[in-house]
Structure formats: C-alpha cells, structure tokens
Short mmCIF file of C-alpha atoms in Angstrom, two decimals:
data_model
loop_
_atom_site.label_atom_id
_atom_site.label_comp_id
_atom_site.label_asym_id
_atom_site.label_seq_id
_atom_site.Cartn_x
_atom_site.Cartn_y
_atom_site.Cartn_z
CA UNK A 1 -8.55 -3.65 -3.03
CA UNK A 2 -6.14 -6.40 -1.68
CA UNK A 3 -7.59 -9.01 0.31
CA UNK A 4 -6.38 -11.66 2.62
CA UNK A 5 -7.78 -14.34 4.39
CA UNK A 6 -7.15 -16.75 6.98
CA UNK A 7 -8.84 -19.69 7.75
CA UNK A 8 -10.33 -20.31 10.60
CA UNK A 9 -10.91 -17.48 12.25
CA UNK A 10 -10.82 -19.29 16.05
CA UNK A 11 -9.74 -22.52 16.91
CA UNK A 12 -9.72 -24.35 20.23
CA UNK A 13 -7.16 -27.69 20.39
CA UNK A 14 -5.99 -29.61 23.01
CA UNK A 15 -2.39 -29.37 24.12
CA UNK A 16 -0.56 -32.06 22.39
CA UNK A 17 -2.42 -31.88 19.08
CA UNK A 18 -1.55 -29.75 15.99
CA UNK A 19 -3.63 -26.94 14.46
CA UNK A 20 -2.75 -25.55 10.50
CA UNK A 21 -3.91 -22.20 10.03
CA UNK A 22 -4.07 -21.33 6.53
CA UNK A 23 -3.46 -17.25 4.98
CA UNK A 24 -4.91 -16.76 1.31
CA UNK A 25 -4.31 -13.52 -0.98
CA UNK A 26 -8.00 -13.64 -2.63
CA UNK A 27 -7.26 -11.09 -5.83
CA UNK A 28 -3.00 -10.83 -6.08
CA UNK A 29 -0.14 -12.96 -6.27
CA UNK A 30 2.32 -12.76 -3.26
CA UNK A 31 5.62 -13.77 -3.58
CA UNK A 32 5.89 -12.77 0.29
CA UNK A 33 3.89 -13.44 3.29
CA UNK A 34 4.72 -12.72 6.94
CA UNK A 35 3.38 -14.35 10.27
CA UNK A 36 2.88 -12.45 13.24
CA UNK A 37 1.95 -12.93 16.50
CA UNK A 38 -0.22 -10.55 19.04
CA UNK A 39 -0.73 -10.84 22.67
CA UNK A 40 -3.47 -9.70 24.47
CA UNK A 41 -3.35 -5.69 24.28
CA UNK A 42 0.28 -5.99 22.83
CA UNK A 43 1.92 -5.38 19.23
CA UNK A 44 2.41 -7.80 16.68
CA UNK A 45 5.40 -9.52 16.60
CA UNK A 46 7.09 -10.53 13.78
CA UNK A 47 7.50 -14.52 13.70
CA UNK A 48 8.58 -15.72 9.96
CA UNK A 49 8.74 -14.01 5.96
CA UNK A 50 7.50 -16.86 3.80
CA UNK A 51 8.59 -16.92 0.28
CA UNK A 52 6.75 -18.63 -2.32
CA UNK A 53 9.00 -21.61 -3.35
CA UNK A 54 11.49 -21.78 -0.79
CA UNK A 55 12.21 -22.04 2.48
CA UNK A 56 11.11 -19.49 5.38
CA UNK A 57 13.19 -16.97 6.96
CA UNK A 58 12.39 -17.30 11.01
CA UNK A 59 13.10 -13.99 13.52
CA UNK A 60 15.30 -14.70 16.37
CA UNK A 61 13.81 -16.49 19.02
CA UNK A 62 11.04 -18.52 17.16
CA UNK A 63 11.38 -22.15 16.80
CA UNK A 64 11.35 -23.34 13.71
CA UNK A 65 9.88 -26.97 13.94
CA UNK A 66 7.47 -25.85 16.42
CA UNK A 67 5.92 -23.38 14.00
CA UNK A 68 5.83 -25.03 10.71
CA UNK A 69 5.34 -22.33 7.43
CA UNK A 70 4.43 -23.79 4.14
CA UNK A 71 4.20 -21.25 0.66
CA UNK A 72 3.07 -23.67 -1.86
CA UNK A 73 1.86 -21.04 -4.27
CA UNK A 74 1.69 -17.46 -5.02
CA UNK A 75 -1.56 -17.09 -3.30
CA UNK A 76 -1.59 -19.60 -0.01
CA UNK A 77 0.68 -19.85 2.93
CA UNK A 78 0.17 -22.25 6.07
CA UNK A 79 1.47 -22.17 9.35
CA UNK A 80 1.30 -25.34 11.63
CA UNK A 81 1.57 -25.30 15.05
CA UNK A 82 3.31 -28.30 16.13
CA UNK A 83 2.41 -29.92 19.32
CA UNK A 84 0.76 -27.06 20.78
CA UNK A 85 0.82 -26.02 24.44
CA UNK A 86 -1.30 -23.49 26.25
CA UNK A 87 1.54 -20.83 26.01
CA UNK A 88 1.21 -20.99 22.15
CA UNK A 89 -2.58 -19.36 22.97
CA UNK A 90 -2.74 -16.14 20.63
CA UNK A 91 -3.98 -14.31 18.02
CA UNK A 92 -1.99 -14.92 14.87
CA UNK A 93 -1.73 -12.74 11.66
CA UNK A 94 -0.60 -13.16 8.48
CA UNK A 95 0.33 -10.31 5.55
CA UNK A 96 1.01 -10.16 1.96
CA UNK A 97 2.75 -8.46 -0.28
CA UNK A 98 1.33 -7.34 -3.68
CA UNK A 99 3.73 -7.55 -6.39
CA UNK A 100 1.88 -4.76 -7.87
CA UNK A 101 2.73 -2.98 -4.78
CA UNK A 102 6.30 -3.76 -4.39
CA UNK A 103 7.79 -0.34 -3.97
CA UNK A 104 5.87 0.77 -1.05
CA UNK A 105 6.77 -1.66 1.10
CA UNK A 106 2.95 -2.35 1.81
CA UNK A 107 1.48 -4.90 3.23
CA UNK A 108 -2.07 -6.30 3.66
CA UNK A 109 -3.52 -7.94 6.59
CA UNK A 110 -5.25 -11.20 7.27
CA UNK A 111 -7.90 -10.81 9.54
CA UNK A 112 -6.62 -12.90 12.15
CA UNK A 113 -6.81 -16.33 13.74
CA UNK A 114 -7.61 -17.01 17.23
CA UNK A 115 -5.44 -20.30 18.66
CA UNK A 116 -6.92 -21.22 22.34
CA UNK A 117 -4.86 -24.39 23.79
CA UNK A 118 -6.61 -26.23 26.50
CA UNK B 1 18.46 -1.40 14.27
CA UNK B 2 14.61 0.78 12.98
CA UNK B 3 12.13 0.96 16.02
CA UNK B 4 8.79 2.93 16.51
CA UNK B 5 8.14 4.53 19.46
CA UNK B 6 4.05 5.39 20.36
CA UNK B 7 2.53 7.36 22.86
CA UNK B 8 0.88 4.75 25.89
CA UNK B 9 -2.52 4.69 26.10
CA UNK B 10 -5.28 4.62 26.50
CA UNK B 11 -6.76 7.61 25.02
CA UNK B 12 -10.07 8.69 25.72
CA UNK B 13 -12.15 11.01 24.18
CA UNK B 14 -15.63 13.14 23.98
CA UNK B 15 -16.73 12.75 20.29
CA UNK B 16 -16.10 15.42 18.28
CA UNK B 17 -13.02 16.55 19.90
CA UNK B 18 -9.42 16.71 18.35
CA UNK B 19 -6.85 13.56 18.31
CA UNK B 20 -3.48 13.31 18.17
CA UNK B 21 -1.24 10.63 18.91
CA UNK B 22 2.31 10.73 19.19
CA UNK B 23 4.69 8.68 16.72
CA UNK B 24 8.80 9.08 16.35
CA UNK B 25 10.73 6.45 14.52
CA UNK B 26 14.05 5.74 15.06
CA UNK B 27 15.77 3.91 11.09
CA UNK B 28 18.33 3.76 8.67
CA UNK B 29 18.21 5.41 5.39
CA UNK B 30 14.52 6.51 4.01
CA UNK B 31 11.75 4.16 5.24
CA UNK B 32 7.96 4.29 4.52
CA UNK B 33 6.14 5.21 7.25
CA UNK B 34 2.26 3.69 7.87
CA UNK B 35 -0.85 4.13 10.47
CA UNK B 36 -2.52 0.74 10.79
CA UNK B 37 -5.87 0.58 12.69
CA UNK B 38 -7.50 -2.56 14.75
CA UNK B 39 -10.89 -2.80 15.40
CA UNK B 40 -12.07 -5.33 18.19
CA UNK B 41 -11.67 -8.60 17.02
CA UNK B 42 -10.38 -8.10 13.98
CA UNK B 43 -7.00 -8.11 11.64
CA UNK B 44 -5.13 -5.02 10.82
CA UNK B 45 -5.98 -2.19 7.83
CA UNK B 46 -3.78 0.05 6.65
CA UNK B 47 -4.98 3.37 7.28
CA UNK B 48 -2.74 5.68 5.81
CA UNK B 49 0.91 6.12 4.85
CA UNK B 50 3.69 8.03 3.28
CA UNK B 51 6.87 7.00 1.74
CA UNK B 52 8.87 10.21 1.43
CA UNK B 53 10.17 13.27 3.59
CA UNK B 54 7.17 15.89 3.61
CA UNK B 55 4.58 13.56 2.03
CA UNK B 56 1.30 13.93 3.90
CA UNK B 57 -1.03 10.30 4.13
CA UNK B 58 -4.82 11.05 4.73
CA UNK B 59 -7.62 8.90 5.10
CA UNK B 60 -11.29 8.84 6.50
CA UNK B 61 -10.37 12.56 8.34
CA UNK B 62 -6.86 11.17 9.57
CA UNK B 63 -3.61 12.64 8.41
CA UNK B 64 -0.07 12.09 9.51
CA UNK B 65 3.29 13.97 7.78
CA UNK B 66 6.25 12.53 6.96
CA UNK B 67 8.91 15.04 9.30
CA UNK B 68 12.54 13.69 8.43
CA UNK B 69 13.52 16.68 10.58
CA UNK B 70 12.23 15.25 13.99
CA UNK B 71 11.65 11.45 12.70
CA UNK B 72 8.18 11.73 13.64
CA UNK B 73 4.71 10.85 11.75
CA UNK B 74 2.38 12.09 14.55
CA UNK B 75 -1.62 11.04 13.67
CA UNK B 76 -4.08 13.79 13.68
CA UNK B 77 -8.17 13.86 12.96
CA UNK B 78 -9.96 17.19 13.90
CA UNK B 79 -13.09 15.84 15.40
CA UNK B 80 -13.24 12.00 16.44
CA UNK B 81 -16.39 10.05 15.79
CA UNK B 82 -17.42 6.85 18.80
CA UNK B 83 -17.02 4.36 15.45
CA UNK B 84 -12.94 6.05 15.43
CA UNK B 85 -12.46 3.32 18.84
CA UNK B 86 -9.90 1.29 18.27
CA UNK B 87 -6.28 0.24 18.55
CA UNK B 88 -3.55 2.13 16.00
CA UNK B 89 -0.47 1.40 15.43
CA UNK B 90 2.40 3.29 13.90
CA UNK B 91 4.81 1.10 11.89
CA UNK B 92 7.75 1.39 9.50
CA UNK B 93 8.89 -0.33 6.69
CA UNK B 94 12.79 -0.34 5.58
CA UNK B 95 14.87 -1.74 3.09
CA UNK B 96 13.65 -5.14 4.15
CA UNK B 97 10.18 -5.12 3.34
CA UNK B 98 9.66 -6.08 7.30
CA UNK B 99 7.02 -3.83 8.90
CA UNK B 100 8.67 -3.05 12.15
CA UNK B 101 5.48 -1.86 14.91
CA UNK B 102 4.93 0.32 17.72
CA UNK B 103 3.27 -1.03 20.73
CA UNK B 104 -0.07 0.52 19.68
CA UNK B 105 -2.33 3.20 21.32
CA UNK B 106 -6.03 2.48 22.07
CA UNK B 107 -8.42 5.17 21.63
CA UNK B 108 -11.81 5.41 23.03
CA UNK B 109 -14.25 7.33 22.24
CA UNK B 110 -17.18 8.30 24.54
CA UNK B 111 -20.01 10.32 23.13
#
C-alpha cells in the first residue's frame, strides 16, 4: 500500500531556534501534500495543501512565514517552523495524495511528528 | 461550508460487545465519506470509506453506509476486541480534495 513518512518522529528545540520536519511518499508520486496540526485529544486541523512545484495554499489563520512549506519533488515536502515558541508545541501530520488514487479523494497519513518547544 | 459532526466520547466498552458511533455530515454536492483510526502515538490510517449514496465501506469487522437520506455514515463492529482502543475519526472529502474532520471519538476497550 501507500506509505508516508515523516522524519523525525519527536523533536525537542529551544524557543527561538527552527526545526524542519520533513513528509516523504515512500512508493507514489504526490502532486499534493497537506499539513495538519493536532492538539492534545483534539482533531487535526488543516494548516497548508502543498503542491509540487509551486507555491502553498495556507488555511485562514496560519501564518505563512512562521510555518515555512517546501514541495521540491513529487515525493518530499518540508515544513519549517520558524522561530519556534512553546505555543507551536504539537503533533504535526502530513498526507499525500496518490495520483493513482485521484478520484477518491484519499489520502494517506504520515505517522506524525512530535514538536516540544522549551 | 462541509462539517462532520461525531458523537463525544469517550466510549468504553466490555470486549466482545457491539459499537457504534455516531457520524452526520453536513456538505455540498456528493462527497466521499471516510473512518480514520489513531492508535496511541501514532499517525492516522484510513480505515474504511465510501464514495457514493448506499455504498457500504468495511474493514477488519467495521462497516459504515453511505445514507444520503439522513447525511450520516454511522461506524458499526459487532463484537469489539481490547486491540479496537483507539481514537476514530469521521471525515469528508469534497470537491476540494481537503479532508474536512470530526473532533474524534475515543474508544476503550476493557476486557
């Protein structure tokens, strides 16, 4: 099946500093990623659609050159968290979408990266 | 705009008994419908789904139908095992391609 990564898994910065979290599609091409965001015992949260090649499509609400999304290629996306603070402290996924998949609307999950900001 | 509504939980169960949790959407013309399921620690999987009025998704025991008629995709499984804990969430997905999520229901289950 359809696998994503993310790497790393947990990552503990201090507040100030910067932290890249990187979302891979190991065995499709995705033209389309998505970030989310998840609180503790709360949905995800849609933060940005990345498109291969161009530039990101933010939600409402989420700053743009505080959380940085790169899709260099059909297979990687990055999100950088610019000078982090302890309220950017959460569990962030990322999704693809499999072109061989595109009308079902489906996506596939990253398992996660935990951001803790001291 | 498309939400997803959920049942609050958390639901707790003996194992072996019967699950349901409640799902109604509210969208615009014909999304997909999906049942995602988080284990602790971990990223989302896709459980089931259905993309059509009437279409039944079934996985691993769970099933949830499509109902157009009351804009609902309710999650069933007849007899829940302890390894069933977890968090689910109902989501759609429109036009958009954006996966639009309830707030998620967490079931636990005792043996």
């Amino acid at each position: 099946g359809a696998v994503v990564s993310q790497h790393p898994s947990r990552v503990i910065c201090k507040s100030g500093t910067s932290v890249k979290i990187e979302c891979r599609s190991l065995d499709f091409q995705a033209t389309t990623m998505f970030w989310y965001r998840q609180f503790p015992k709360k949905s995800l949260m849609l933060m940005a659609t990345s498109n291969e090649g161009s530039k990101a499509t933010y939600e409402q609400g989420v700053e743009k050159d505080k959380f940085l999304i790169n899709h260099a290629s059909l297979t990687l996306s990055t999100l950088t968290v610019t000078s982090a603070h302890p309220e950017d402290s959460s569990f962030y996924i990322c999704s693809a979408r499999d072109l061989g998949t595109y009308s079902y609307n489906e996506q596939f999950f990253g398992p996660g990266t935990r951001l803790t900001v001291l | 705009g498309n939400s997803v509504t959920q049942m609050e939980g958390p639901v707790t169960l003996s194992e072996e008994a019967f699950l349901t949790i409640n799902c109604t959407y509210t969208a615009t013309g014909y999304p997909s419908l999906f049942w995602y399921v988080q284990y602790p620690g971990e990223g989302l999987q896709l459980l089931l789904k259905a993309t059509k009025a009437d279409d039944k998704g079934s996985n691993k025991g769970f099933e949830a139908t499509y109902r157009k008629e009351t804009t609902s995709f309710h999650l069933e499984k007849g007899s829940v095992q302890v390894s069933d804990s977890a968090v689910y969430f109902c989501a759609l997905a429109g036009s958009s391609y954006k996966l639009i999520f309830g707030s998620g229901t967490r079931l636990l289950v005792r043996p």
